[in-house]
Amino acid sequence: METDFSAIDEPYKFLKIVPNSDGSVTRFELFPRLPPTPELTSESGREEPLALSKDITLNSENKTFIRLYRPVDNTRKLPVIIDFHAGGFVILSATSSPFHDTWTRASAFAPALVITVEYRLAPESRLPAPYDDAMEAIMWVRDQAREVNGCDPWMKELADYSNVHIMGTSAGGNIVYHAGLRVLDVDISPLQIKGLIINQPFFGGVVRTQSEEKLSKNPVLPLSVIDLFWNLSLPPGCDRDHEYSNPLKVANPEIERLPRCLVRGFELDPLVDRIKEFAKMLDAHGVKVVAKIEEGGCHGAEIIDQGKLQELFLQIKDFIYFE
């Protein structure tokens, strides 16, 4: 994706979306959507994937689904990662090429059984719709463990339901936090959620942070785009201090019950100050926090920097395999 620097102050143009009179938006894809690879092929000259993938309907009415990834060569039980993609709640898909390519590689590298969720987008489905979809995905995994209405063969063969992690990047990181709180009072046995991987979480607030002001013209995530994301995704009439956006405004007393958290961020991300304060808040509530705030690096650095992507893989592997 090439950045259109001239569009930094024109967020709709920057995101390649067009507002419609009915409140919806028309999206022009920033990245191609890739199909799953459910089986190995024998096509001459074609590189075989490191992991196989397939799509499974989650909720036909909401048009949500999951994409399930499994390593090609593996027969032992594996940790399960339930992932939520980036995109400010407004754009992109679980099937967008950077995410599909990342999980094809990460599933084999970790190794892990990975479930990425195609949740509903705003403004057509504003918050808390993605949180509802997240809970539905977690319940799908629970029902797989209980073999309700049968069990997917990949899940039956490989899933270690005692080692489940919920992960998300940017808006997905926000979803992980809220889904992590919601699931605390739900019977998900025999699932055991061992940790949350909160990668560059997308949080906001009415009062600007120093990093937001300093990096307001950031070419990857300018402040105008951040504001538009919140305008399109928060419930009508709500500002950026709403609990969905700003977890620091009114701390949820249930935070202390969260499992261990890996919180990641980059110093050149306008959101970095909020990410640091979020990690401190978790720690202050007694949550075991592994904070990885890296020098350099921008929001979504893994998409454009293979070195940052490799760091992400290593940190995921360490977190899910070594407590």
mmCIF file of C-alpha atoms in Angstrom:
data_model
loop_
_atom_site.group_PDB
_atom_site.id
_atom_site.type_symbol
_atom_site.label_atom_id
_atom_site.label_comp_id
_atom_site.label_asym_id
_atom_site.label_seq_id
_atom_site.Cartn_x
_atom_site.Cartn_y
_atom_site.Cartn_z
ATOM 1 C CA MET A 1 0.000 0.000 0.000
ATOM 2 C CA GLU A 2 1.435 3.383 -1.005
ATOM 3 C CA THR A 3 0.641 6.303 1.260
ATOM 4 C CA ASP A 4 -1.120 9.246 -0.368
ATOM 5 C CA PHE A 5 0.533 12.075 1.555
ATOM 6 C CA SER A 6 -1.746 14.644 -0.053
ATOM 7 C CA ALA A 7 -4.743 12.956 1.591
ATOM 8 C CA ILE A 8 -3.581 13.115 5.226
ATOM 9 C CA ASP A 9 -6.111 15.881 5.922
ATOM 10 C CA GLU A 10 -8.773 14.130 3.816
ATOM 11 C CA PRO A 11 -9.426 10.958 5.817
ATOM 12 C CA TYR A 12 -12.073 9.499 3.516
ATOM 13 C CA LYS A 13 -9.711 9.801 0.581
ATOM 14 C CA PHE A 14 -6.823 8.475 2.688
ATOM 15 C CA LEU A 15 -8.802 5.332 3.563
ATOM 16 C CA LYS A 16 -10.284 4.940 0.084
ATOM 17 C CA ILE A 17 -13.845 4.992 1.379
ATOM 18 C CA VAL A 18 -16.814 7.061 0.235
ATOM 19 C CA PRO A 19 -19.686 8.059 2.571
ATOM 20 C CA ASN A 20 -23.192 7.237 1.372
ATOM 21 C CA SER A 21 -26.425 9.085 2.095
ATOM 22 C CA ASP A 22 -27.806 6.175 4.133
ATOM 23 C CA GLY A 23 -24.922 6.315 6.612
ATOM 24 C CA SER A 24 -22.978 3.425 5.106
ATOM 25 C CA VAL A 25 -19.668 3.702 3.275
ATOM 26 C CA THR A 26 -18.396 2.292 0.018
ATOM 27 C CA ARG A 27 -14.965 0.691 0.495
ATOM 28 C CA PHE A 28 -12.270 0.413 -2.145
ATOM 29 C CA GLU A 29 -9.899 -2.257 -0.883
ATOM 30 C CA LEU A 30 -6.466 -1.123 0.305
ATOM 31 C CA PHE A 31 -5.234 -4.717 -0.032
ATOM 32 C CA PRO A 32 -6.512 -7.652 -2.082
ATOM 33 C CA ARG A 33 -8.540 -10.314 -0.325
ATOM 34 C CA LEU A 34 -7.029 -13.781 -0.586
ATOM 35 C CA PRO A 35 -8.876 -17.098 -0.713
ATOM 36 C CA PRO A 36 -8.122 -19.863 1.781
ATOM 37 C CA THR A 37 -5.908 -22.815 0.920
ATOM 38 C CA PRO A 38 -7.768 -25.817 2.370
ATOM 39 C CA GLU A 39 -5.491 -28.444 0.867
ATOM 40 C CA LEU A 40 -2.103 -28.900 -0.717
ATOM 41 C CA THR A 41 -1.953 -28.730 -4.498
ATOM 42 C CA SER A 42 0.367 -30.349 -6.955
ATOM 43 C CA GLU A 43 0.476 -27.494 -9.421
ATOM 44 C CA SER A 44 3.855 -27.335 -11.117
ATOM 45 C CA GLY A 45 5.956 -24.375 -10.029
ATOM 46 C CA ARG A 46 3.588 -23.341 -7.235
ATOM 47 C CA GLU A 47 5.090 -22.923 -3.780
ATOM 48 C CA GLU A 48 3.294 -25.016 -1.205
ATOM 49 C CA PRO A 49 1.896 -23.077 1.772
ATOM 50 C CA LEU A 50 3.372 -23.451 5.250
ATOM 51 C CA ALA A 51 -0.142 -23.715 6.659
ATOM 52 C CA LEU A 52 -3.523 -24.715 5.326
ATOM 53 C CA SER A 53 -6.615 -22.555 5.806
ATOM 54 C CA LYS A 54 -10.362 -22.750 5.366
ATOM 55 C CA ASP A 55 -13.393 -20.542 5.990
ATOM 56 C CA ILE A 56 -16.225 -21.539 8.330
ATOM 57 C CA THR A 57 -19.499 -19.634 8.730
ATOM 58 C CA LEU A 58 -19.924 -18.035 12.152
ATOM 59 C CA ASN A 59 -23.253 -16.216 11.742
ATOM 60 C CA SER A 60 -24.933 -16.336 8.350
ATOM 61 C CA GLU A 61 -27.341 -13.513 9.197
ATOM 62 C CA ASN A 62 -24.490 -11.158 10.125
ATOM 63 C CA LYS A 63 -22.275 -12.492 7.312
ATOM 64 C CA THR A 64 -19.491 -13.239 9.760
ATOM 65 C CA PHE A 65 -17.097 -16.142 9.439
ATOM 66 C CA ILE A 66 -13.795 -17.436 10.712
ATOM 67 C CA ARG A 67 -10.691 -18.418 8.785
ATOM 68 C CA LEU A 68 -8.978 -21.391 10.412
ATOM 69 C CA TYR A 69 -5.240 -22.011 9.911
ATOM 70 C CA ARG A 70 -3.278 -25.164 10.678
ATOM 71 C CA PRO A 71 0.376 -26.063 10.050
ATOM 72 C CA VAL A 72 0.856 -28.464 7.177
ATOM 73 C CA ASP A 73 3.140 -30.887 8.999
ATOM 74 C CA ASN A 74 1.848 -31.331 12.528
ATOM 75 C CA THR A 75 0.099 -34.072 14.436
ATOM 76 C CA ARG A 76 0.421 -32.953 18.079
ATOM 77 C CA LYS A 77 -1.975 -30.764 20.021
ATOM 78 C CA LEU A 78 -1.404 -27.023 19.530
ATOM 79 C CA PRO A 79 -2.231 -23.778 21.328
ATOM 80 C CA VAL A 80 -5.243 -21.942 19.901
ATOM 81 C CA ILE A 81 -5.063 -18.255 18.945
ATOM 82 C CA ILE A 82 -8.327 -16.380 18.274
ATOM 83 C CA ASP A 83 -7.390 -13.253 16.298
ATOM 84 C CA PHE A 84 -9.101 -9.978 15.399
ATOM 85 C CA HIS A 85 -7.762 -7.890 12.537
ATOM 86 C CA ALA A 86 -6.829 -4.213 12.317
ATOM 87 C CA GLY A 87 -8.684 -1.489 10.421
ATOM 88 C CA GLY A 88 -10.177 1.014 12.850
ATOM 89 C CA PHE A 89 -13.420 -1.018 12.972
ATOM 90 C CA VAL A 90 -14.182 0.417 9.510
ATOM 91 C CA ILE A 91 -11.922 -1.147 6.875
ATOM 92 C CA LEU A 92 -10.028 -4.329 5.955
ATOM 93 C CA SER A 93 -10.905 -7.992 6.364
ATOM 94 C CA ALA A 94 -9.595 -11.112 8.027
ATOM 95 C CA THR A 95 -8.853 -12.210 4.450
ATOM 96 C CA SER A 96 -6.833 -9.091 3.495
ATOM 97 C CA SER A 97 -3.499 -10.176 2.054
ATOM 98 C CA PRO A 98 -1.201 -8.928 4.879
ATOM 99 C CA PHE A 99 -3.254 -10.720 7.528
ATOM 100 C CA HIS A 100 -3.672 -13.928 5.528
ATOM 101 C CA ASP A 101 0.038 -14.051 4.735
ATOM 102 C CA THR A 102 0.977 -13.313 8.357
ATOM 103 C CA TRP A 103 -1.148 -16.099 9.805
ATOM 104 C CA THR A 104 -0.167 -18.611 7.154
ATOM 105 C CA ARG A 105 3.433 -18.106 8.283
ATOM 106 C CA ALA A 106 2.767 -17.647 12.015
ATOM 107 C CA SER A 107 0.610 -20.772 12.272
ATOM 108 C CA ALA A 108 3.555 -22.823 11.047
ATOM 109 C CA PHE A 109 6.215 -20.864 12.951
ATOM 110 C CA ALA A 110 4.643 -20.896 16.431
ATOM 111 C CA PRO A 111 3.182 -23.496 15.737
ATOM 112 C CA ALA A 112 -0.445 -22.828 16.579
ATOM 113 C CA LEU A 113 -3.984 -23.374 15.429
ATOM 114 C CA VAL A 114 -5.156 -19.889 14.449
ATOM 115 C CA ILE A 115 -8.716 -18.615 14.091
ATOM 116 C CA THR A 116 -9.135 -15.184 12.512
ATOM 117 C CA VAL A 117 -12.541 -13.546 12.727
ATOM 118 C CA GLU A 118 -14.380 -11.672 9.993
ATOM 119 C CA TYR A 119 -16.387 -9.360 12.255
ATOM 120 C CA ARG A 120 -18.914 -6.722 11.235
ATOM 121 C CA LEU A 121 -17.609 -3.284 10.305
ATOM 122 C CA ALA A 122 -18.746 0.240 11.120
ATOM 123 C CA PRO A 123 -20.529 2.468 10.354
ATOM 124 C CA GLU A 124 -23.029 -0.154 9.176
ATOM 125 C CA SER A 125 -22.489 -2.047 12.454
ATOM 126 C CA ARG A 126 -21.178 0.253 15.139
ATOM 127 C CA LEU A 127 -19.656 -0.769 18.439
ATOM 128 C CA PRO A 128 -20.399 -2.987 20.312
ATOM 129 C CA ALA A 129 -21.187 -5.193 17.270
ATOM 130 C CA PRO A 130 -17.537 -6.341 16.888
ATOM 131 C CA TYR A 131 -17.470 -7.271 20.581
ATOM 132 C CA ASP A 132 -20.615 -9.351 20.074
ATOM 133 C CA ASP A 133 -18.969 -11.082 17.107
ATOM 134 C CA ALA A 134 -15.853 -11.716 19.212
ATOM 135 C CA MET A 135 -17.919 -13.413 21.883
ATOM 136 C CA GLU A 136 -19.673 -15.485 19.233
ATOM 137 C CA ALA A 137 -16.262 -16.635 17.937
ATOM 138 C CA ILE A 138 -15.114 -17.584 21.448
ATOM 139 C CA MET A 139 -18.359 -19.504 21.986
ATOM 140 C CA TRP A 140 -17.761 -21.307 18.680
ATOM 141 C CA VAL A 141 -14.412 -22.520 19.990
ATOM 142 C CA ARG A 142 -16.037 -23.537 23.282
ATOM 143 C CA ASP A 143 -18.681 -25.514 21.400
ATOM 144 C CA GLN A 144 -15.957 -27.212 19.368
ATOM 145 C CA ALA A 145 -14.328 -28.307 22.610
ATOM 146 C CA ARG A 146 -17.696 -29.632 23.831
ATOM 147 C CA GLU A 147 -18.384 -31.192 20.417
ATOM 148 C CA VAL A 148 -21.737 -29.449 20.191
ATOM 149 C CA ASN A 149 -23.291 -30.429 16.844
ATOM 150 C CA GLY A 150 -20.076 -32.218 15.937
ATOM 151 C CA CYS A 151 -16.538 -30.895 15.698
ATOM 152 C CA ASP A 152 -14.405 -29.576 12.861
ATOM 153 C CA PRO A 153 -11.793 -32.249 12.051
ATOM 154 C CA TRP A 154 -8.852 -29.818 12.292
ATOM 155 C CA MET A 155 -10.031 -28.643 15.705
ATOM 156 C CA LYS A 156 -10.597 -32.214 16.892
ATOM 157 C CA GLU A 157 -7.155 -33.291 15.738
ATOM 158 C CA LEU A 158 -5.046 -30.327 16.874
ATOM 159 C CA ALA A 159 -6.726 -27.955 19.351
ATOM 160 C CA ASP A 160 -5.320 -27.755 22.882
ATOM 161 C CA TYR A 161 -8.267 -26.140 24.630
ATOM 162 C CA SER A 162 -6.239 -25.716 27.812
ATOM 163 C CA ASN A 163 -3.983 -23.182 26.054
ATOM 164 C CA VAL A 164 -6.138 -20.565 24.310
ATOM 165 C CA HIS A 165 -5.018 -17.000 23.623
ATOM 166 C CA ILE A 166 -7.008 -14.071 22.255
ATOM 167 C CA MET A 167 -5.085 -11.691 20.013
ATOM 168 C CA GLY A 168 -5.802 -8.541 18.070
ATOM 169 C CA THR A 169 -3.997 -5.701 16.341
ATOM 170 C CA SER A 170 -5.065 -2.037 16.491
ATOM 171 C CA ALA A 171 -8.889 -2.121 16.493
ATOM 172 C CA GLY A 172 -8.485 -5.853 17.017
ATOM 173 C CA GLY A 173 -6.477 -5.116 20.172
ATOM 174 C CA ASN A 174 -9.368 -3.005 21.433
ATOM 175 C CA ILE A 175 -11.711 -5.927 20.711
ATOM 176 C CA VAL A 176 -9.460 -8.312 22.645
ATOM 177 C CA TYR A 177 -9.570 -6.111 25.748
ATOM 178 C CA HIS A 178 -13.354 -5.785 25.751
ATOM 179 C CA ALA A 179 -13.965 -9.429 24.826
ATOM 180 C CA GLY A 180 -11.514 -10.444 27.541
ATOM 181 C CA LEU A 181 -13.627 -8.604 30.107
ATOM 182 C CA ARG A 182 -16.926 -9.921 28.761
ATOM 183 C CA VAL A 183 -15.869 -13.552 28.833
ATOM 184 C CA LEU A 184 -14.885 -13.437 32.508
ATOM 185 C CA ASP A 185 -18.446 -14.186 33.624
ATOM 186 C CA VAL A 186 -19.305 -16.711 30.927
ATOM 187 C CA ASP A 187 -18.995 -20.477 31.243
ATOM 188 C CA ILE A 188 -16.484 -21.372 28.557
ATOM 189 C CA SER A 189 -15.276 -24.652 30.054
ATOM 190 C CA PRO A 190 -13.304 -26.623 29.032
ATOM 191 C CA LEU A 191 -11.593 -23.647 27.363
ATOM 192 C CA GLN A 192 -8.808 -22.039 29.366
ATOM 193 C CA ILE A 193 -7.881 -18.552 28.139
ATOM 194 C CA LYS A 194 -4.271 -18.268 29.217
ATOM 195 C CA GLY A 195 -3.502 -14.825 27.839
ATOM 196 C CA LEU A 196 -4.388 -11.772 25.782
ATOM 197 C CA ILE A 197 -2.063 -10.525 23.036
ATOM 198 C CA ILE A 198 -2.917 -6.844 22.620
ATOM 199 C CA ASN A 199 -0.906 -5.544 19.677
ATOM 200 C CA GLN A 200 -0.818 -1.746 19.157
ATOM 201 C CA PRO A 201 -4.348 -1.381 20.573
ATOM 202 C CA PHE A 202 -6.591 1.327 19.170
ATOM 203 C CA PHE A 203 -7.798 3.484 22.052
ATOM 204 C CA GLY A 204 -8.779 7.151 22.149
ATOM 205 C CA GLY A 205 -9.839 10.026 24.327
ATOM 206 C CA VAL A 206 -11.129 13.562 24.109
ATOM 207 C CA VAL A 207 -7.908 15.104 25.477
ATOM 208 C CA ARG A 208 -5.017 14.689 23.047
ATOM 209 C CA THR A 209 -1.867 12.925 24.207
ATOM 210 C CA GLN A 210 1.624 14.249 23.487
ATOM 211 C CA SER A 211 2.262 11.494 20.941
ATOM 212 C CA GLU A 212 -0.996 12.293 19.121
ATOM 213 C CA GLU A 213 -0.071 15.973 18.901
ATOM 214 C CA LYS A 214 3.532 15.298 17.936
ATOM 215 C CA LEU A 215 2.604 12.713 15.283
ATOM 216 C CA SER A 216 -0.666 14.269 14.118
ATOM 217 C CA LYS A 217 0.516 14.232 10.485
ATOM 218 C CA ASN A 218 1.910 10.717 10.730
ATOM 219 C CA PRO A 219 1.761 9.215 7.212
ATOM 220 C CA VAL A 220 0.516 5.831 8.403
ATOM 221 C CA LEU A 221 -2.150 6.839 10.944
ATOM 222 C CA PRO A 222 -2.749 10.599 10.958
ATOM 223 C CA LEU A 223 -4.958 12.158 13.613
ATOM 224 C CA SER A 224 -7.642 12.990 11.047
ATOM 225 C CA VAL A 225 -8.003 9.276 10.282
ATOM 226 C CA ILE A 226 -8.059 8.334 13.979
ATOM 227 C CA ASP A 227 -10.899 10.817 14.547
ATOM 228 C CA LEU A 228 -12.845 9.536 11.551
ATOM 229 C CA PHE A 229 -12.551 5.952 12.742
ATOM 230 C CA TRP A 230 -14.067 6.916 16.099
ATOM 231 C CA ASN A 231 -16.760 9.080 14.478
ATOM 232 C CA LEU A 232 -17.837 6.134 12.351
ATOM 233 C CA SER A 233 -17.547 3.368 14.942
ATOM 234 C CA LEU A 234 -18.749 4.733 18.296
ATOM 235 C CA PRO A 235 -22.479 4.669 19.106
ATOM 236 C CA PRO A 236 -24.253 7.814 17.816
ATOM 237 C CA GLY A 237 -23.837 10.794 20.111
ATOM 238 C CA CYS A 238 -20.847 9.350 21.997
ATOM 239 C CA ASP A 239 -17.419 11.005 22.182
ATOM 240 C CA ARG A 240 -13.951 9.501 22.427
ATOM 241 C CA ASP A 241 -14.172 9.212 26.228
ATOM 242 C CA HIS A 242 -16.787 6.482 25.858
ATOM 243 C CA GLU A 243 -15.796 3.224 27.577
ATOM 244 C CA TYR A 244 -15.371 1.518 24.192
ATOM 245 C CA SER A 245 -12.723 4.071 23.231
ATOM 246 C CA ASN A 246 -11.100 5.195 26.466
ATOM 247 C CA PRO A 247 -10.547 2.452 29.078
ATOM 248 C CA LEU A 248 -8.556 4.911 31.189
ATOM 249 C CA LYS A 249 -11.485 7.295 31.780
ATOM 250 C CA VAL A 250 -13.339 4.938 34.107
ATOM 251 C CA ALA A 251 -11.413 1.788 35.008
ATOM 252 C CA ASN A 252 -13.477 -1.394 34.966
ATOM 253 C CA PRO A 253 -13.205 -3.121 38.369
ATOM 254 C CA GLU A 254 -13.114 -6.501 36.628
ATOM 255 C CA ILE A 255 -9.698 -5.739 35.097
ATOM 256 C CA GLU A 256 -7.925 -7.492 37.971
ATOM 257 C CA ARG A 257 -9.446 -10.791 36.796
ATOM 258 C CA LEU A 258 -7.877 -10.654 33.333
ATOM 259 C CA PRO A 259 -5.251 -13.250 32.400
ATOM 260 C CA ARG A 260 -1.668 -12.272 31.604
ATOM 261 C CA CYS A 261 -1.345 -9.734 28.797
ATOM 262 C CA LEU A 262 1.267 -9.066 26.133
ATOM 263 C CA VAL A 263 0.943 -5.384 25.193
ATOM 264 C CA ARG A 264 2.895 -4.200 22.141
ATOM 265 C CA GLY A 265 3.519 -0.756 20.667
ATOM 266 C CA PHE A 266 5.948 1.413 18.698
ATOM 267 C CA GLU A 267 7.416 4.784 19.605
ATOM 268 C CA LEU A 268 6.504 6.353 16.241
ATOM 269 C CA ASP A 269 2.839 5.420 16.583
ATOM 270 C CA PRO A 270 0.529 8.339 17.531
ATOM 271 C CA LEU A 271 -1.230 5.880 19.864
ATOM 272 C CA VAL A 272 1.929 5.000 21.823
ATOM 273 C CA ASP A 273 1.199 7.209 24.868
ATOM 274 C CA ARG A 274 -2.235 5.628 25.268
ATOM 275 C CA ILE A 275 -0.714 2.156 24.863
ATOM 276 C CA LYS A 276 1.850 2.860 27.607
ATOM 277 C CA GLU A 277 -0.833 4.183 29.958
ATOM 278 C CA PHE A 278 -3.044 1.194 29.191
ATOM 279 C CA ALA A 279 -0.222 -1.214 30.108
ATOM 280 C CA LYS A 280 0.369 0.733 33.344
ATOM 281 C CA MET A 281 -3.343 0.543 34.170
ATOM 282 C CA LEU A 282 -3.379 -3.229 33.745
ATOM 283 C CA ASP A 283 -0.289 -3.553 35.923
ATOM 284 C CA ALA A 284 -1.804 -1.310 38.598
ATOM 285 C CA HIS A 285 -4.781 -3.694 38.774
ATOM 286 C CA GLY A 286 -2.532 -6.662 39.371
ATOM 287 C CA VAL A 287 -2.586 -8.083 35.854
ATOM 288 C CA LYS A 288 0.641 -9.779 34.804
ATOM 289 C CA VAL A 289 1.796 -7.587 31.912
ATOM 290 C CA VAL A 290 4.550 -8.174 29.389
ATOM 291 C CA ALA A 291 5.014 -4.734 27.776
ATOM 292 C CA LYS A 292 6.976 -4.495 24.534
ATOM 293 C CA ILE A 293 7.241 -0.864 23.427
ATOM 294 C CA GLU A 294 9.790 -0.863 20.621
ATOM 295 C CA GLU A 295 12.009 2.000 19.497
ATOM 296 C CA GLY A 296 11.196 3.213 16.015
ATOM 297 C CA GLY A 297 8.457 1.451 14.152
ATOM 298 C CA CYS A 298 5.112 2.919 13.146
ATOM 299 C CA HIS A 299 1.540 1.745 13.588
ATOM 300 C CA GLY A 300 1.179 -1.523 11.695
ATOM 301 C CA ALA A 301 4.958 -1.783 11.213
ATOM 302 C CA GLU A 302 4.755 -5.547 10.669
ATOM 303 C CA ILE A 303 3.035 -4.994 7.333
ATOM 304 C CA ILE A 304 5.958 -3.074 5.843
ATOM 305 C CA ASP A 305 8.963 -4.328 7.830
ATOM 306 C CA GLN A 306 9.876 -8.016 7.714
ATOM 307 C CA GLY A 307 12.149 -7.567 10.722
ATOM 308 C CA LYS A 308 9.232 -6.268 12.799
ATOM 309 C CA LEU A 309 7.099 -9.147 11.569
ATOM 310 C CA GLN A 310 9.723 -11.645 12.705
ATOM 311 C CA GLU A 311 9.850 -9.936 16.121
ATOM 312 C CA LEU A 312 6.079 -10.339 16.362
ATOM 313 C CA PHE A 313 6.326 -14.050 15.547
ATOM 314 C CA LEU A 314 9.008 -14.591 18.195
ATOM 315 C CA GLN A 315 7.082 -12.675 20.855
ATOM 316 C CA ILE A 316 3.875 -14.604 20.109
ATOM 317 C CA LYS A 317 5.744 -17.904 20.329
ATOM 318 C CA ASP A 318 7.412 -16.962 23.619
ATOM 319 C CA PHE A 319 4.120 -15.788 25.097
ATOM 320 C CA ILE A 320 1.991 -18.790 24.198
ATOM 321 C CA TYR A 321 4.604 -21.446 24.993
ATOM 322 C CA PHE A 322 6.527 -19.978 27.929
ATOM 323 C CA GLU A 323 4.790 -18.463 30.934
#
